[in-house]
Short mmCIF file of C-alpha atoms (C1' of nucleotides) in Angstrom, two decimals:
data_model
loop_
_atom_site.label_atom_id
_atom_site.label_comp_id
_atom_site.label_asym_id
_atom_site.label_seq_id
_atom_site.Cartn_x
_atom_site.Cartn_y
_atom_site.Cartn_z
CA MET A 1 -13.54 0.75 10.07
CA GLN A 2 -12.82 2.63 13.34
CA GLU A 3 -10.01 0.19 13.94
CA LEU A 4 -8.50 0.90 10.71
CA ILE A 5 -8.57 4.78 11.24
CA LYS A 6 -7.16 4.16 14.74
CA PHE A 7 -4.39 2.11 13.19
CA ILE A 8 -3.41 4.84 10.70
CA ASN A 9 -3.69 7.56 13.33
CA GLN A 10 -0.96 5.79 15.25
CA TYR A 11 1.38 6.90 12.38
CA SER A 12 -0.18 10.16 11.08
CA ASN A 13 -3.16 12.41 11.99
CA LEU A 14 -5.94 11.87 9.54
CA SER A 15 -8.23 14.95 8.86
CA GLU A 16 -11.92 14.50 8.53
CA SER A 17 -11.90 14.81 4.77
CA SER A 18 -9.06 12.31 4.24
CA VAL A 19 -11.12 9.75 6.43
CA VAL A 20 -14.03 10.11 3.94
CA ALA A 21 -11.67 9.80 0.95
CA LEU A 22 -10.44 6.59 2.70
CA GLU A 23 -13.80 5.14 3.31
CA GLN A 24 -14.83 5.78 -0.26
CA ARG A 25 -11.99 3.67 -1.44
CA VAL A 26 -11.64 0.59 0.90
CA VAL A 27 -13.34 -2.83 0.24
CA PHE A 28 -14.57 -5.40 2.69
CA GLU A 29 -13.43 -8.94 2.06
CA SER A 30 -14.05 -12.29 3.79
CA TYR A 31 -11.99 -15.40 3.62
CA GLU A 32 -12.67 -18.87 4.88
CA LYS A 33 -9.98 -20.78 6.81
CA ASN A 34 -7.24 -22.09 4.49
CA GLU A 35 -8.26 -19.66 1.64
CA ILE A 36 -5.61 -18.08 -0.29
CA VAL A 37 -5.48 -14.22 -0.24
CA LEU A 38 -2.37 -13.71 -2.34
CA ARG A 39 -0.69 -16.31 -4.47
CA GLN A 40 2.86 -16.39 -4.97
CA GLY A 41 3.70 -15.18 -8.62
CA ASP A 42 0.89 -12.66 -8.31
CA ARG A 43 1.31 -9.05 -7.77
CA ALA A 44 0.22 -7.73 -4.34
CA ASN A 45 -1.99 -4.89 -5.65
CA LYS A 46 -3.46 -4.35 -2.17
CA VAL A 47 -2.82 -3.65 1.39
CA TRP A 48 -5.03 -5.45 4.00
CA PHE A 49 -6.14 -4.57 7.35
CA ILE A 50 -7.46 -7.34 9.69
CA LYS A 51 -10.81 -6.83 11.26
CA LYS A 52 -10.90 -10.37 12.44
CA GLY A 53 -8.89 -13.47 11.80
CA LEU A 54 -5.39 -14.81 11.28
CA LEU A 55 -3.33 -14.81 8.28
CA ARG A 56 0.02 -16.57 7.42
CA LYS A 57 2.76 -15.61 5.13
CA PHE A 58 4.85 -18.37 3.59
CA TYR A 59 7.05 -19.32 0.66
CA TYR A 60 8.41 -22.56 -0.76
CA ASN A 61 11.82 -23.83 -0.46
CA ASN A 62 12.61 -27.30 -2.04
CA GLY A 63 8.81 -27.84 -2.04
CA LYS A 64 8.52 -27.13 1.60
CA GLU A 65 6.42 -24.38 2.98
CA ILE A 66 8.45 -21.93 5.10
CA THR A 67 6.24 -19.65 7.30
CA THR A 68 7.76 -16.29 7.79
CA TRP A 69 4.96 -14.46 9.90
CA ILE A 70 1.54 -14.61 11.05
CA HIS A 71 -0.67 -11.59 11.32
CA ALA A 72 -3.76 -11.03 13.70
CA GLU A 73 -6.46 -8.40 14.36
CA ASN A 74 -5.70 -4.69 13.98
CA GLU A 75 -2.61 -5.29 11.88
CA MET A 76 -1.90 -4.35 8.28
CA PHE A 77 -0.24 -6.81 5.95
CA THR A 78 0.74 -7.18 2.32
CA SER A 79 3.66 -8.71 0.57
CA MET A 80 5.90 -5.79 1.12
CA HIS A 81 8.41 -6.20 -1.73
CA SER A 82 5.64 -7.16 -4.29
CA TYR A 83 3.40 -4.13 -3.12
CA PHE A 84 6.07 -1.34 -2.98
CA GLN A 85 7.98 -2.59 -6.09
CA GLN A 86 4.77 -3.64 -7.89
CA LYS A 87 6.37 -6.92 -8.75
CA PRO A 88 5.39 -10.64 -8.50
CA SER A 89 5.11 -11.81 -5.02
CA GLN A 90 7.61 -14.37 -3.63
CA GLU A 91 5.24 -15.14 -0.82
CA THR A 92 1.80 -16.61 -0.43
CA ILE A 93 -0.65 -15.35 2.03
CA GLN A 94 -3.25 -17.64 3.46
CA ALA A 95 -6.19 -17.19 5.97
CA ILE A 96 -5.68 -19.86 8.80
CA GLU A 97 -8.82 -18.83 10.53
CA ASP A 98 -12.03 -17.38 8.95
CA SER A 99 -11.07 -13.79 8.43
CA GLU A 100 -12.57 -10.35 7.71
CA LEU A 101 -10.42 -7.93 6.07
CA ILE A 102 -10.43 -4.22 4.74
CA SER A 103 -8.52 -3.90 1.71
CA LEU A 104 -7.21 -0.72 -0.23
CA SER A 105 -5.91 -1.29 -3.71
CA TYR A 106 -2.54 0.26 -4.92
CA GLU A 107 -4.29 2.44 -7.38
CA LYS A 108 -6.56 3.93 -4.74
CA SER A 109 -3.76 4.42 -2.31
CA VAL A 110 -1.97 6.42 -5.13
CA GLU A 111 -5.03 8.58 -5.26
CA LEU A 112 -4.82 8.97 -1.48
CA ASN A 113 -1.23 10.20 -1.51
CA GLN A 114 -2.66 13.64 -2.49
CA TYR A 115 -3.47 13.91 1.18
CA PRO A 116 -0.04 14.41 2.79
CA GLU A 117 -1.18 12.50 5.94
CA PHE A 118 -1.54 9.25 3.76
CA ASN A 119 1.83 10.06 2.09
CA SER A 120 3.58 10.13 5.45
CA PHE A 121 1.54 7.19 6.67
CA SER A 122 2.71 5.00 3.93
CA GLN A 123 6.32 6.06 4.23
CA GLU A 124 6.30 5.36 8.00
CA LEU A 125 4.56 2.08 7.63
CA LEU A 126 7.09 1.04 5.03
CA THR A 127 10.14 1.96 7.12
CA LYS A 128 8.69 0.53 10.40
CA GLN A 129 7.67 -2.78 8.98
CA PHE A 130 10.93 -3.27 7.20
CA SER A 131 12.84 -2.26 10.32
CA ALA A 132 10.81 -4.66 12.25
CA ILE A 133 11.73 -7.57 9.94
CA ASP A 134 15.23 -6.63 9.98
CA GLU A 135 15.59 -6.46 13.66
CA PHE A 136 13.73 -9.61 14.12
CA SER A 137 15.92 -11.59 11.78
CA LYS A 138 19.10 -10.25 13.25
CA ARG A 139 18.08 -10.85 16.81
CA PHE A 140 16.70 -14.35 16.24
CA SER A 141 19.58 -15.45 14.13
CA LEU A 142 21.74 -15.47 17.29
CA MET A 143 19.41 -17.31 19.62
CA SER A 144 18.94 -20.88 20.61
CA ALA A 145 15.80 -22.67 19.73
CA SER A 146 14.13 -22.03 23.21
CA GLU A 147 15.42 -18.59 23.37
CA LYS A 148 13.73 -17.89 19.99
CA TYR A 149 10.51 -19.46 21.35
CA ASN A 150 10.51 -17.26 24.52
CA ALA A 151 11.11 -14.16 22.52
CA LEU A 152 8.15 -14.95 20.14
CA ILE A 153 5.98 -15.37 23.21
CA GLU A 154 6.75 -11.79 24.26
CA ILE A 155 6.43 -10.01 20.81
CA ALA A 156 3.60 -12.07 19.35
CA PRO A 157 1.54 -13.76 21.84
CA GLU A 158 -1.50 -14.21 19.55
CA ILE A 159 0.53 -16.35 17.12
CA ILE A 160 1.49 -18.69 20.12
CA LYS A 161 -2.10 -18.99 21.39
CA ARG A 162 -3.70 -19.46 18.02
CA ALA A 163 -1.35 -21.00 15.39
CA LYS A 164 -0.46 -24.58 15.07
CA LEU A 165 2.80 -25.83 16.20
CA GLY A 166 4.10 -26.46 12.83
CA TYR A 167 3.66 -22.88 11.76
CA ILE A 168 5.35 -21.55 14.87
CA ALA A 169 8.33 -23.82 14.49
CA SER A 170 8.64 -22.76 10.97
CA ILE A 171 8.72 -19.07 11.82
CA LEU A 172 11.43 -19.83 14.39
CA GLY A 173 13.46 -21.86 11.93
CA ILE A 174 13.32 -24.91 14.08
CA SER A 175 11.77 -28.44 13.58
CA GLN A 176 8.38 -29.21 15.02
CA GLU A 177 9.89 -32.05 17.17
CA THR A 178 12.23 -29.56 18.79
CA LEU A 179 9.43 -27.17 19.52
CA SER A 180 7.29 -29.70 20.94
CA ARG A 181 10.06 -30.69 23.31
CA ILE A 182 10.69 -27.01 24.20
CA ARG A 183 7.15 -26.96 25.28
CA SER A 184 6.99 -30.19 27.19
CA LYS A 185 9.85 -29.15 29.53
CA LYS A 186 8.14 -26.41 31.51
CA MET B 1 30.86 12.59 -8.31
CA GLN B 2 29.98 11.29 -11.66
CA GLU B 3 29.77 7.88 -10.12
CA LEU B 4 27.18 9.18 -7.64
CA ILE B 5 24.94 10.60 -10.38
CA LYS B 6 25.45 7.50 -12.18
CA PHE B 7 24.31 5.59 -9.23
CA ILE B 8 21.28 7.66 -8.59
CA ASN B 9 20.36 7.47 -12.25
CA GLN B 10 20.02 3.67 -11.82
CA TYR B 11 16.76 4.44 -9.89
CA SER B 12 15.61 7.74 -11.21
CA ASN B 13 16.54 10.30 -13.94
CA LEU B 14 18.18 13.32 -12.70
CA SER B 15 17.52 16.61 -14.56
CA GLU B 16 20.48 19.03 -15.04
CA SER B 17 19.04 21.43 -12.40
CA SER B 18 18.71 18.62 -9.77
CA VAL B 19 22.32 17.53 -10.40
CA VAL B 20 23.45 21.14 -9.64
CA ALA B 21 21.22 21.07 -6.50
CA LEU B 22 22.82 17.95 -5.47
CA GLU B 23 26.44 19.03 -6.05
CA GLN B 24 25.74 22.05 -3.87
CA ARG B 25 24.70 19.97 -0.91
CA VAL B 26 27.12 17.07 -0.85
CA VAL B 27 30.35 16.90 1.30
CA PHE B 28 33.57 14.89 0.79
CA GLU B 29 34.86 13.02 3.67
CA SER B 30 37.85 10.90 4.23
CA TYR B 31 38.41 8.05 6.69
CA GLU B 32 41.53 6.03 7.63
CA LYS B 33 41.52 2.43 8.06
CA ASN B 34 39.60 1.47 11.45
CA GLU B 35 38.12 4.91 11.90
CA ILE B 36 34.50 4.96 12.98
CA VAL B 37 32.08 6.73 10.61
CA LEU B 38 28.99 6.23 12.65
CA ARG B 39 28.80 5.27 16.38
CA GLN B 40 26.33 3.03 17.90
CA GLY B 41 23.87 5.39 19.78
CA ASP B 42 24.24 8.33 17.51
CA ARG B 43 21.72 9.27 15.08
CA ALA B 44 22.53 8.65 11.33
CA ASN B 45 22.08 12.06 10.09
CA LYS B 46 23.75 11.37 6.62
CA VAL B 47 23.63 8.91 3.69
CA TRP B 48 27.15 7.95 2.44
CA PHE B 49 28.18 7.10 -1.09
CA ILE B 50 31.57 5.25 -1.47
CA LYS B 51 34.03 6.60 -4.02
CA LYS B 52 36.76 4.49 -2.68
CA GLY B 53 37.21 2.04 0.30
CA LEU B 54 35.49 -0.54 2.21
CA LEU B 55 32.99 -0.07 5.05
CA ARG B 56 31.80 -2.47 7.74
CA LYS B 57 28.55 -2.39 9.67
CA PHE B 58 28.38 -4.19 12.89
CA TYR B 59 26.57 -4.33 16.35
CA TYR B 60 27.38 -5.59 19.76
CA ASN B 61 25.66 -8.79 21.08
CA ASN B 62 27.03 -9.94 24.55
CA GLY B 63 30.09 -7.73 24.09
CA LYS B 64 30.90 -9.54 20.69
CA GLU B 65 30.92 -7.64 17.46
CA ILE B 66 28.40 -9.06 14.97
CA THR B 67 29.21 -7.80 11.38
CA THR B 68 26.13 -7.51 9.47
CA TRP B 69 27.42 -6.35 6.02
CA ILE B 70 30.30 -4.80 4.26
CA HIS B 71 30.03 -2.22 1.54
CA ALA B 72 32.31 -1.35 -1.29
CA GLU B 73 32.95 1.12 -4.03
CA ASN B 74 29.74 2.65 -5.69
CA GLU B 75 27.49 1.78 -3.06
CA MET B 76 25.43 3.99 -0.70
CA PHE B 77 25.03 3.20 2.92
CA THR B 78 23.68 4.39 6.05
CA SER B 79 22.06 2.92 9.16
CA MET B 80 18.75 2.39 7.50
CA HIS B 81 16.48 2.47 10.70
CA SER B 82 18.26 5.21 12.10
CA TYR B 83 18.40 7.59 9.27
CA PHE B 84 14.83 6.88 7.88
CA GLN B 85 13.37 7.13 11.37
CA GLN B 86 15.95 9.74 12.72
CA LYS B 87 16.53 7.61 15.88
CA PRO B 88 19.77 6.45 17.43
CA SER B 89 21.55 3.93 15.60
CA GLN B 90 21.86 0.19 16.66
CA GLU B 91 24.80 -0.32 14.39
CA THR B 92 28.22 1.09 14.23
CA ILE B 93 29.80 1.76 10.92
CA GLN B 94 33.58 1.60 10.39
CA ALA B 95 36.16 2.17 7.51
CA ILE B 96 38.16 -1.22 7.20
CA GLU B 97 40.23 0.42 4.38
CA ASP B 98 41.24 4.06 3.89
CA SER B 99 38.06 5.46 2.45
CA GLU B 100 36.82 8.41 0.49
CA LEU B 101 33.13 9.26 0.84
CA ILE B 102 30.48 11.53 -0.37
CA SER B 103 27.90 12.35 2.12
CA LEU B 104 24.46 14.03 2.12
CA SER B 105 22.91 15.14 5.28
CA TYR B 106 19.29 14.38 6.24
CA GLU B 107 18.47 18.01 6.22
CA LYS B 108 19.80 18.72 2.79
CA SER B 109 18.18 15.54 1.35
CA VAL B 110 14.86 16.94 2.71
CA GLU B 111 15.63 20.02 0.76
CA LEU B 112 16.32 18.16 -2.47
CA ASN B 113 12.82 16.36 -2.01
CA GLN B 114 11.47 19.26 -3.64
CA TYR B 115 12.76 17.73 -6.87
CA PRO B 116 10.41 14.87 -7.54
CA GLU B 117 13.43 12.92 -9.04
CA PHE B 118 14.99 12.67 -5.68
CA ASN B 119 11.67 11.79 -3.93
CA SER B 120 11.29 8.75 -6.07
CA PHE B 121 14.95 7.92 -5.67
CA SER B 122 14.92 7.92 -1.95
CA GLN B 123 11.57 5.88 -1.95
CA GLU B 124 13.04 3.20 -4.27
CA LEU B 125 16.45 3.16 -2.37
CA LEU B 126 14.56 2.48 0.84
CA THR B 127 12.41 -0.19 -0.62
CA LYS B 128 15.17 -1.73 -2.47
CA GLN B 129 17.63 -1.93 0.28
CA PHE B 130 15.23 -3.28 2.73
CA SER B 131 13.90 -5.79 0.24
CA ALA B 132 17.53 -6.94 -0.22
CA ILE B 133 18.27 -7.33 3.49
CA ASP B 134 14.92 -9.23 3.92
CA GLU B 135 15.59 -11.56 1.03
CA PHE B 136 19.28 -12.06 2.15
CA SER B 137 18.17 -13.07 5.70
CA LYS B 138 15.38 -15.47 4.59
CA ARG B 139 17.52 -17.13 1.85
CA PHE B 140 20.62 -17.58 4.06
CA SER B 141 18.93 -18.77 7.08
CA LEU B 142 17.98 -21.99 5.39
CA MET B 143 21.48 -22.80 4.02
CA SER B 144 24.38 -24.68 5.50
CA ALA B 145 27.52 -23.07 6.33
CA SER B 146 29.23 -23.68 2.82
CA GLU B 147 26.16 -22.98 1.07
CA LYS B 148 26.08 -19.54 2.51
CA TYR B 149 29.59 -18.99 1.73
CA ASN B 150 29.10 -19.98 -1.90
CA ALA B 151 26.03 -17.71 -2.13
CA LEU B 152 28.00 -14.70 -0.72
CA ILE B 153 30.88 -15.23 -3.23
CA GLU B 154 28.11 -14.76 -5.86
CA ILE B 155 26.42 -11.70 -4.46
CA ALA B 156 29.31 -9.97 -2.91
CA PRO B 157 32.57 -10.94 -4.30
CA GLU B 158 34.32 -7.69 -3.21
CA ILE B 159 33.74 -8.67 0.46
CA ILE B 160 35.22 -12.03 -0.11
CA LYS B 161 38.35 -10.56 -1.61
CA ARG B 162 38.88 -7.73 0.69
CA ALA B 163 37.52 -8.44 4.03
CA LYS B 164 39.25 -10.57 6.60
CA LEU B 165 38.02 -13.93 7.44
CA GLY B 166 36.52 -13.10 10.75
CA TYR B 167 34.27 -10.45 9.41
CA ILE B 168 33.08 -12.76 6.61
CA ALA B 169 32.39 -15.46 9.15
CA SER B 170 30.37 -13.07 11.11
CA ILE B 171 28.13 -11.93 8.15
CA LEU B 172 27.47 -15.57 7.61
CA GLY B 173 26.73 -16.34 11.14
CA ILE B 174 29.35 -19.14 11.36
CA SER B 175 32.44 -19.44 13.36
CA GLN B 176 35.92 -18.36 12.04
CA GLU B 177 37.08 -22.02 12.15
CA THR B 178 34.22 -23.35 10.11
CA LEU B 179 34.80 -20.81 7.50
CA SER B 180 38.67 -21.71 7.39
CA ARG B 181 37.68 -25.25 7.05
CA ILE B 182 35.27 -24.47 4.23
CA ARG B 183 37.96 -22.48 2.35
CA SER B 184 40.60 -25.39 2.96
CA LYS B 185 38.66 -28.11 1.23
CA LYS B 186 38.71 -26.92 -2.44
"C1'" DA C 1 -20.61 -42.36 17.23
"C1'" DA C 2 -17.27 -44.25 14.29
"C1'" DT C 3 -13.68 -43.76 11.07
"C1'" DT C 4 -10.41 -41.23 8.84
"C1'" DT C 5 -7.11 -37.54 8.69
"C1'" DC C 6 -4.46 -34.14 10.80
"C1'" DT C 7 -1.27 -32.73 14.55
"C1'" DT C 8 1.65 -33.34 18.41
"C1'" DT C 9 4.47 -36.01 21.35
"C1'" DT C 10 8.07 -39.35 22.39
"C1'" DG C 11 12.30 -42.17 21.62
"C1'" DA C 12 16.65 -43.51 19.30
"C1'" DC C 13 20.11 -42.04 16.40
"C1'" DT C 14 22.97 -38.81 13.53
"C1'" DT C 15 25.34 -34.69 12.20
"C1'" DA C 16 26.79 -29.98 11.29
"C1'" DA C 17 28.89 -26.81 13.33
"C1'" DA C 18 30.47 -24.76 17.90
"C1'" DT C 19 33.99 -24.60 21.21
"C1'" DC C 20 38.56 -25.06 23.31
"C1'" DA C 21 43.30 -25.01 22.55
"C1'" DA C 22 47.43 -24.59 20.35
"C1'" DA C 23 50.46 -23.95 16.08
"C1'" DA C 24 51.34 -21.77 11.90
"C1'" DA C 25 51.45 -17.78 8.96
"C1'" DA C 26 50.87 -12.98 7.86
"C1'" DA C 27 50.93 -8.09 9.05
"C1'" DC C 28 52.72 -4.62 11.56
"C1'" DG C 29 55.63 -1.27 14.21
"C1'" DA C 30 59.99 0.15 16.20
"C1'" DT D 1 65.10 -6.76 10.01
"C1'" DC D 2 63.67 -8.57 14.24
"C1'" DG D 3 60.12 -9.13 17.51
"C1'" DT D 4 55.35 -8.41 18.68
"C1'" DT D 5 50.59 -8.60 17.61
"C1'" DT D 6 46.96 -9.96 14.84
"C1'" DT D 7 44.82 -13.37 11.73
"C1'" DT D 8 44.35 -18.02 9.97
"C1'" DT D 9 44.70 -22.83 10.22
"C1'" DT D 10 44.51 -27.49 12.21
"C1'" DG D 11 43.16 -31.00 15.74
"C1'" DA D 12 40.27 -33.04 19.13
"C1'" DT D 13 35.95 -32.99 21.59
"C1'" DT D 14 31.18 -31.36 22.57
"C1'" DT D 15 26.67 -30.24 21.85
"C1'" DA D 16 22.23 -28.43 20.03
"C1'" DA D 17 19.14 -29.56 17.04
"C1'" DG D 18 17.93 -32.42 13.00
"C1'" DT D 19 15.99 -36.67 11.14
"C1'" DC D 20 13.52 -40.91 10.98
"C1'" DA D 21 9.92 -43.66 12.88
"C1'" DA D 22 6.19 -44.79 15.52
"C1'" DA D 23 2.71 -43.96 18.93
"C1'" DA D 24 -0.68 -40.90 21.07
"C1'" DG D 25 -4.02 -37.45 20.84
"C1'" DA D 26 -7.22 -34.08 18.58
"C1'" DA D 27 -10.21 -32.60 14.98
"C1'" DA D 28 -12.88 -33.14 11.16
"C1'" DT D 29 -16.01 -35.92 8.11
"C1'" DT D 30 -19.51 -39.20 6.95
#
DNA sequence: AATTTCTTTTGACTTAAATCAAAAAAACGA
DNA sequence: TCGTTTTTTTGATTTAAGTCAAAAGAAATT
């Protein structure tokens, strides 16, 4: 729980009363490896914070799973468009290691918006996360396969260390075989 | 001005008093073809609405201009990450036709946030625009050159009609020659 | 510990699109 | 209107990465 508070404080400074308000509203959840946290088509009515574990976001394209990102400890995640617009999610979120999460529902987060600290936190989180996605997709679209791989090592070493080859290749938009060859030469 | 109000009303319903408050704060601006509206490195301290004209967003990569999008009449634009985080812009915005714009500064928009209608408008605009960018980049990254071109015809016919080949190719992340060949066969 | 299943590697071949170069067409300015 | 500059088209060639197929290696299940 301290990790979550620390995370939020990066964006906005929580008062003692707002910390209490937060603690009263969060829920602890556990998922086993391969369990689905959010299914495509369902509404993302929560945001989650990762205490422990690894979570994968993906969607289907012609029956194939396309992994878009993998989140690790001390990160927050949700299906952004689904949560902020309260519409069905395009993406599925799956635990790819046994995971322990702290969740906050949309309704409770609306309650917390009475506290201006939370208001600015969610605005900033929204902006930063989307900016990051935007920048990531623009930067990566101009790189070769191995440049993308090297850039991912820099920005997300946890993914490289813990996720399997196929998922990493999918994030980079390259084939498994190509990633395997990139790794073998060096 | 009615066009702008109509635009905002798509997201949120403006009261009469908030319309007046808005009218008192906007500024009309004109740009000639090729003029720069926002320069890379400068802070985007405005959002603009297009009454007339065509505006191009681009950034530099290895000295080459990469066009990310082109906006036409009745759309709002700004450098999203720069405006919402009030940081220097990565992208440059340029008029590529003689253009007439209505602008609202960041400071004035903060004033308008006293009106809850504007608050929900800017939150929704932020969410929708970023969701659109996100979806666009994900969908397009899996398509072939000609599939991307056909998809762009669907979602942005104005760009296809009015922007030059090189800009369109750049948005699609393909070479000019490839786009020219796609067009010639059909 | 053995068998089955899943994941990664390696090889051979194909292909979509990039690059380089030059010609043709269109737009612009004096 | 003519010459200059910009933009688009066409042709020839190269290349990065995909696909298909099979082997090797690792992990999970009984």
